[in-house]
Each structure stands twice: as C-alpha cells, then as structure tokens.
Short mmCIF file of C-alpha atoms in Angstrom, two decimals:
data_model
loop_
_atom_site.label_atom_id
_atom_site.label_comp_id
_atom_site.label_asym_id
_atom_site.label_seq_id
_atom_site.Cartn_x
_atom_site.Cartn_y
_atom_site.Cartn_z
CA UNK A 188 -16.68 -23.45 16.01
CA UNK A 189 -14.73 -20.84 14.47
CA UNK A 190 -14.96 -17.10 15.57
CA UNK A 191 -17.45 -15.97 12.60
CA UNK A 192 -18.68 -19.64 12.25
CA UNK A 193 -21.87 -18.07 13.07
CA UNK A 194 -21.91 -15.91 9.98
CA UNK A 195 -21.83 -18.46 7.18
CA UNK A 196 -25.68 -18.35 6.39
CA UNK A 197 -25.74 -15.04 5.70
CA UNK A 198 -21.82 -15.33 3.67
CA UNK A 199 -23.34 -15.74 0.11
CA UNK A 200 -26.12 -13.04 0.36
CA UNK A 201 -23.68 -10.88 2.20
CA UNK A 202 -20.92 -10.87 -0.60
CA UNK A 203 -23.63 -10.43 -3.10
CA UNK A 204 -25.17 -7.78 -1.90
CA UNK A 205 -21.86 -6.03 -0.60
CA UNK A 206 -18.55 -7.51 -2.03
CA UNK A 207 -19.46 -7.34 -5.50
CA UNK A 208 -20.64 -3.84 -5.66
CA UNK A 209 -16.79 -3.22 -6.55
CA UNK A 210 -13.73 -5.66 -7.15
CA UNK A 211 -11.94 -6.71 -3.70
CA UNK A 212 -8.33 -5.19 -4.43
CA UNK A 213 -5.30 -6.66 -2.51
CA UNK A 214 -2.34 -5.18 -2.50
CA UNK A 215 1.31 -6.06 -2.33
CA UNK A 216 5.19 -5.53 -3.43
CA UNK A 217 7.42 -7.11 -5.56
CA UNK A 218 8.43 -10.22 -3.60
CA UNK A 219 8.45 -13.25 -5.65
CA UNK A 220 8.16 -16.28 -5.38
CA UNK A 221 5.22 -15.30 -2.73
CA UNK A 222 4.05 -11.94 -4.88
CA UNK A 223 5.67 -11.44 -8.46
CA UNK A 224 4.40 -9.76 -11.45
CA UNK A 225 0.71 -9.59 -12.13
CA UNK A 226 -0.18 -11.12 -16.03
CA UNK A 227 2.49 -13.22 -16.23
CA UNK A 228 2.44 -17.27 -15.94
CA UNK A 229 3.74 -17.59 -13.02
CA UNK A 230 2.05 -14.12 -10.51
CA UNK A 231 3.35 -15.48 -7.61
CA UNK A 232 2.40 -18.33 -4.77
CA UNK A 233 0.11 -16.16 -3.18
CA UNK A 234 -1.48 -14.72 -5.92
CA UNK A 235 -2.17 -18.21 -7.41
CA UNK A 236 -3.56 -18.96 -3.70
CA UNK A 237 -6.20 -16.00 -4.09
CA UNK A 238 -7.35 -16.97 -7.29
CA UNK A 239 -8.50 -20.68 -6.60
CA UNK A 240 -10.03 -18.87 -2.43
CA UNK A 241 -12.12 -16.70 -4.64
CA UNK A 242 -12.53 -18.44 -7.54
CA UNK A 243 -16.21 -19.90 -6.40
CA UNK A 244 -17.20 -16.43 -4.61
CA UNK A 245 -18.76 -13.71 -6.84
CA UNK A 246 -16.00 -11.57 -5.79
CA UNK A 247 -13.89 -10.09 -8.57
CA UNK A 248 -10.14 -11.16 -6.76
CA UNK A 249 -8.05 -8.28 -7.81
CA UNK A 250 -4.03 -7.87 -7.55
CA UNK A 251 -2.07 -4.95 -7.79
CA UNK A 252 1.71 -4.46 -6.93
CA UNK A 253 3.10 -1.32 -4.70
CA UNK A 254 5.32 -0.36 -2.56
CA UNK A 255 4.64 -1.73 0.91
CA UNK A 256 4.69 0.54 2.89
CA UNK A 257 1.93 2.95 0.93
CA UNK A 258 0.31 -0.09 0.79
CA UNK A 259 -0.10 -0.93 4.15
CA UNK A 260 -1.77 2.94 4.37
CA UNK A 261 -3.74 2.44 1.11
CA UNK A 262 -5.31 -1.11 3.06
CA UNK A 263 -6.41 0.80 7.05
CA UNK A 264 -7.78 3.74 5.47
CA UNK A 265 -9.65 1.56 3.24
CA UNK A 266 -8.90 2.40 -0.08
CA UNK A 267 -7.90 -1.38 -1.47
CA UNK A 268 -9.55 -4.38 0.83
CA UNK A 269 -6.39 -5.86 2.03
CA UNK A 270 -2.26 -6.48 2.05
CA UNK A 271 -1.42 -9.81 0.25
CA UNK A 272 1.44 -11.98 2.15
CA UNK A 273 1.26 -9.76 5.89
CA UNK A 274 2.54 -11.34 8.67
CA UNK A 275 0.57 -10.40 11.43
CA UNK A 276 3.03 -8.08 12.94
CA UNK A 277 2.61 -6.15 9.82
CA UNK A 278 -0.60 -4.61 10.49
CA UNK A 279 -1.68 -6.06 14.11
CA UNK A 280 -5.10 -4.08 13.95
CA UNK A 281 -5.94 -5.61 10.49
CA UNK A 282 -8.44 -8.52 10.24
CA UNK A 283 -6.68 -11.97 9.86
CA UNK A 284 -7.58 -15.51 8.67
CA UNK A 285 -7.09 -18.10 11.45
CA UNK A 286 -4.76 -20.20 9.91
CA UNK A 287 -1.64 -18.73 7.17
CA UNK A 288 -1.58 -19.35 4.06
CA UNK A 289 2.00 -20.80 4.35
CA UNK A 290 5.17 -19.94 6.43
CA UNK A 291 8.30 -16.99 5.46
CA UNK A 292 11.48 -17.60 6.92
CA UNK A 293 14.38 -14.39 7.23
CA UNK A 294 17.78 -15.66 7.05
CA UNK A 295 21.04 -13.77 7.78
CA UNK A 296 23.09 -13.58 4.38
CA UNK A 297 26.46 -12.44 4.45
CA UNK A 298 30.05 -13.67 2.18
CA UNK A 299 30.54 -17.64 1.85
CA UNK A 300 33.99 -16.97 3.74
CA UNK A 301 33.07 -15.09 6.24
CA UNK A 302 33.44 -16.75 9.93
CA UNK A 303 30.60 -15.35 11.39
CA UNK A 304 27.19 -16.98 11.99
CA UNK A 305 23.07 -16.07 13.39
CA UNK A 306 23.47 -17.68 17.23
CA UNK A 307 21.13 -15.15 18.68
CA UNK A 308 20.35 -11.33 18.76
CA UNK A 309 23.30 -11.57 20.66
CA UNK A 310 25.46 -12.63 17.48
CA UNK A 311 24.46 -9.00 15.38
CA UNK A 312 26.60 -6.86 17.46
CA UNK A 313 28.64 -6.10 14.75
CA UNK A 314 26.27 -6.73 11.90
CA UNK A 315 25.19 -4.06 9.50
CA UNK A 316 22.02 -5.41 8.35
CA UNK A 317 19.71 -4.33 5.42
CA UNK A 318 16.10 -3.98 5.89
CA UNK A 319 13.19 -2.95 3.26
CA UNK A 320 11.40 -0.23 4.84
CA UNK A 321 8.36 -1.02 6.32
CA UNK A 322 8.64 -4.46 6.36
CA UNK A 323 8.39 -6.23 9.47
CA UNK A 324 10.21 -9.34 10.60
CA UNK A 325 8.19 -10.89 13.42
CA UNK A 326 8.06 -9.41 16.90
CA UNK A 327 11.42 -10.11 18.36
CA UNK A 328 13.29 -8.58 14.95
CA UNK A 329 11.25 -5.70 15.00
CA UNK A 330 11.91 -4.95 18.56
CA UNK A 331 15.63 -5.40 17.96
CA UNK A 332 15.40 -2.62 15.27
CA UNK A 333 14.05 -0.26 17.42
CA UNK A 334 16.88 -1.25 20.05
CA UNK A 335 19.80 -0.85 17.80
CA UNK A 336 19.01 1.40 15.14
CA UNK A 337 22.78 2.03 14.34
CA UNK A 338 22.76 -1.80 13.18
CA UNK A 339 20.32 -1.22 10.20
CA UNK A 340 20.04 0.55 6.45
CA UNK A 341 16.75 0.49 5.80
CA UNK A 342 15.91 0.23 1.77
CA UNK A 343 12.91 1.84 -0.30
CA UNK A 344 11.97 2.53 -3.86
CA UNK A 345 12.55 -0.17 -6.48
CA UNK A 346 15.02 -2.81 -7.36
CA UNK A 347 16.06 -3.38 -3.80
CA UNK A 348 18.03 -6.67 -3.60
CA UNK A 349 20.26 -5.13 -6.44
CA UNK A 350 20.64 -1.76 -4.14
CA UNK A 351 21.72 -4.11 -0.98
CA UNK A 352 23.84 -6.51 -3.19
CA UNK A 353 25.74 -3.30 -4.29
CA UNK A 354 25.55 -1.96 -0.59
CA UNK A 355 27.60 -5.09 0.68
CA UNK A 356 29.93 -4.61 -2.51
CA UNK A 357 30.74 -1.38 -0.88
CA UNK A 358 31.13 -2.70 2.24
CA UNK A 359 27.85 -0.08 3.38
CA UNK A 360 26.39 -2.93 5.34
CA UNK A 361 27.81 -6.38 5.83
CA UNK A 362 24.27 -8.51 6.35
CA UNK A 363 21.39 -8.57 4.28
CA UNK A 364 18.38 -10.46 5.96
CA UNK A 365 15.65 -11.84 3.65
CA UNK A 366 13.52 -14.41 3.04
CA UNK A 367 14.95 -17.79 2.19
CA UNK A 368 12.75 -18.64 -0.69
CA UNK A 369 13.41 -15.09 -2.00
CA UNK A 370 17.10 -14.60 -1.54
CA UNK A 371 18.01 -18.55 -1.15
CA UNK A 372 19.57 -18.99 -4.64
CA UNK A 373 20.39 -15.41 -6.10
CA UNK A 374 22.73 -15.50 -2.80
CA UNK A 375 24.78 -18.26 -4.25
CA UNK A 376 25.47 -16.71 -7.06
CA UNK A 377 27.01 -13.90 -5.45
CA UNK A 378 28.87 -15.75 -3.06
CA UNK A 379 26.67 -15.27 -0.31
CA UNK A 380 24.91 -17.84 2.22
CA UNK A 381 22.79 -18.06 4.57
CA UNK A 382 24.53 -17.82 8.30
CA UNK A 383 21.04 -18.76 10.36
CA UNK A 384 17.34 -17.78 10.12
CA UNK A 385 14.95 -16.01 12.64
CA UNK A 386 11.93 -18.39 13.52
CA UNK A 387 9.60 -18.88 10.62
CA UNK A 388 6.77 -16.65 10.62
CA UNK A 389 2.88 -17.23 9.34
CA UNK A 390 1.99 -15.39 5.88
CA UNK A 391 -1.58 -14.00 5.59
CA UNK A 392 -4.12 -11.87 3.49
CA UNK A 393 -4.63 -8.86 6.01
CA UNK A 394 -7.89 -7.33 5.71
CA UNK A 395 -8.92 -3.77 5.78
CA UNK A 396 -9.52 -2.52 9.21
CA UNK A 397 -11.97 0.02 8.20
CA UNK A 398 -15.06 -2.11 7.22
CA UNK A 399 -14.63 -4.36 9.93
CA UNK A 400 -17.93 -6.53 8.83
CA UNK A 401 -16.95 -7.13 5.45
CA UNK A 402 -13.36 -8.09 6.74
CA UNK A 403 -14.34 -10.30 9.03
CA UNK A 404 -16.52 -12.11 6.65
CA UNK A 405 -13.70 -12.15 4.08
CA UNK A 406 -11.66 -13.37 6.66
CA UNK A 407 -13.86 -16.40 7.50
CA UNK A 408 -14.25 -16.94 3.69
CA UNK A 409 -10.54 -17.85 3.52
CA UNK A 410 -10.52 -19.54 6.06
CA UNK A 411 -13.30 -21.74 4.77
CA UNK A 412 -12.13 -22.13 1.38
CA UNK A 413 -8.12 -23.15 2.63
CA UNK A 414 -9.57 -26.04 4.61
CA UNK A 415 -11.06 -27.37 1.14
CA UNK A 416 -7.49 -26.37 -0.74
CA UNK A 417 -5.45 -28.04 2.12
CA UNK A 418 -7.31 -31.00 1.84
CA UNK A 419 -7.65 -31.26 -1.94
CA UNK A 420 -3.58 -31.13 -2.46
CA UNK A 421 -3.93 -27.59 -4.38
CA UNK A 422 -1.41 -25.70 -2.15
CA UNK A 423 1.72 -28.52 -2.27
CA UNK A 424 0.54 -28.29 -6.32
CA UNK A 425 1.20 -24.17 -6.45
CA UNK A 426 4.27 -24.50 -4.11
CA UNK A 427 5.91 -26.93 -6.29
CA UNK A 428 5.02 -25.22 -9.35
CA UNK A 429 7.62 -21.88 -7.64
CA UNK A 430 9.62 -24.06 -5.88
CA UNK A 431 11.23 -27.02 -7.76
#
C-alpha cells in the first residue's frame, strides 16, 4: 500500500470540491527537451507528461515558464501548486510523487581536445565550472559547491547556455556542467564533449508545501495515473517523440 493509498475514495470528491476551484499552475524554466516553450508542438517531455496525468482529473493542468529560482519561492509560499522537473534536492520540504517521472543526467562539458576528464570530485580541482543559479545537482554536487565556491560562475537571467558558451570562449570558466539531453548535441557543434557525468538523478513534479493535503493528494494522483502511463507505453511514445 502506498503512503496516501488510504486516500483514494475520497480523491475524486476531494479534487472536485477543492482542485478545481482554480487551475493547478506548475511552474518551470526554459529547459527543453524536459520543459520548452508553452503553445508550441512540441512543450516539452514533461509538459506532455502532465497533460495525459491530468487529462482524466477535473483539474485544469496549467504551465507557465520562469525563472527557477523565483519559481521555487512562487511554489512554498503557495502562490502556483508546484515546480515541474525538481529533483528532490531542489525543494526537499516539497511534496513528491513516489516514483520520477524519468531520470536527468549532468555531464562535465569542456573542448573536444582537451586532456582532461570527470574521475571524481577529485578530478575538478582545476575546473571552472558553470552553474544556473538555483539549480541543484543532486546532493553530492551541491555539497561540493558549497565546498569550493572559487570553482563555480553561477548564471541567471535568460539565454544562459549562450552566456556560458561565450564564458568558455573567453576562457571565464573552462567547464560547463549540464544535462546530457539538454547540452548533448549543441556541445558538438561547438566543439565540446562530454568528459563524464555525475550519477543520474530522478525528475519530479514538486508540490506546494503550503497546502500539504491537497499536495499530498496530488501527489498520490501522479503516482496513480504513471503506473497506468508506464504500463500503456505512453512515456517511451513522448520520449521518442524529443529524443530521436
């Protein structure tokens, strides 16, 4: 039995009564294939993973695109319903799904000719290595930051690969580290690789700590609903759609 497994009689009358009083907004930044731009035909992986979880729930499923950081604040204080494509170490007091929706991997790009590679925390000694602010990277990354603060840029605002692309131009940093399905094959055509990966990390909706109810009951509703998408084939379908 699941956590909330004890909840799904009252699931339907509970999202009627509650969730549809106003649309459930998630919120997320620019980081496609996962999260791309909203009205287009191709929103992003996750987004497309939203629509068919909600798409037999009264719930009006809602996406909006900010930066990441505000929207981590906009999600605990309760102003939008939750972050879309979290890991958990991005909001640890949020309300998570059980499962992920699918798994990010950060990889170590640097030039094609350079003889360096990832071997271990170890290895970045004398990496300079662009972040996004906000953003975490799993436990052990995150904790490295902190450690060795002189070994990271971080990057806000807006068009952010093109910032750290020209940031390695100008020899500013000498590592960017980003997600391999982001970064993969724009790094090739700037004659960049990948030089190792940190361990692959679970992707979730995170929902708003501050109605902790009506999280946890959108929580189980995901969870619910990705058991029926997992086993009807509909998540390989999206993935290959983005990824091909």
């Amino acid at each position: 039995m699941t956590p909330y497994q004890h909840l799904y009689p009252i699931v339907f009358l509970f999202i009627a009564q509650t969730v549809t009083a106003q649309e459930m907004t998630l919120l997320a930044d620019e980081w496609c294939p996962y999260t791309c731009l909203p009205d287009t035909d191709k929103p992003g992986i996750l987004v497309e993973v939203g629509v068919k979880i909600f798409a037999d729930s009264p719930t009006k499923f809602n996406f909006q695109l900010l930066n990441w950081s505000r929207a981590v604040k906009e999600v605990r204080v309760g102003k939008s319903q939750g972050l879309l494509g979290a890991y958990i170490s991005d909001a640890p007091n949020f309300i998570f799904h059980s499962r992920p929706i699918l798994f990010s991997q950060m990889c170590f790009y640097s030039k094609s000719d350079e003889d360096w590679e990832f071997t271990g925390f170890n290895s970045l000694s004398k990496r300079v290595i662009s972040v996004i602010n906000g953003y975490s990277y799993g436990e052990e990354f995150d904790h490295y930051m902190l450690k060795h603060p002189r070994n990271i840029i971080n990057i806000a605002g807006e068009k952010l690969l093109e910032r750290e692309l020209l940031m390695l131009q100008k020899k500013r940093i000498n590592t960017i580290l980003e997600d391999r399905f982001v970064f993969g094959k724009k790094a090739k055509q700037f004659g960049l690789e990948s030089k190792g990966c940190l361990a692959k990390e679970g992707v979730y909706i995170a929902f708003s700590p501050a109605d902790e109810l009506r999280s946890k009951v959108l929580a189980d509703w995901v969870d619910k609903q990705m058991a029926k998408l997992r086993t009807q084939s509909e998540i390989e379908l999206i993935l290959k759609k983005y990824l091909d």
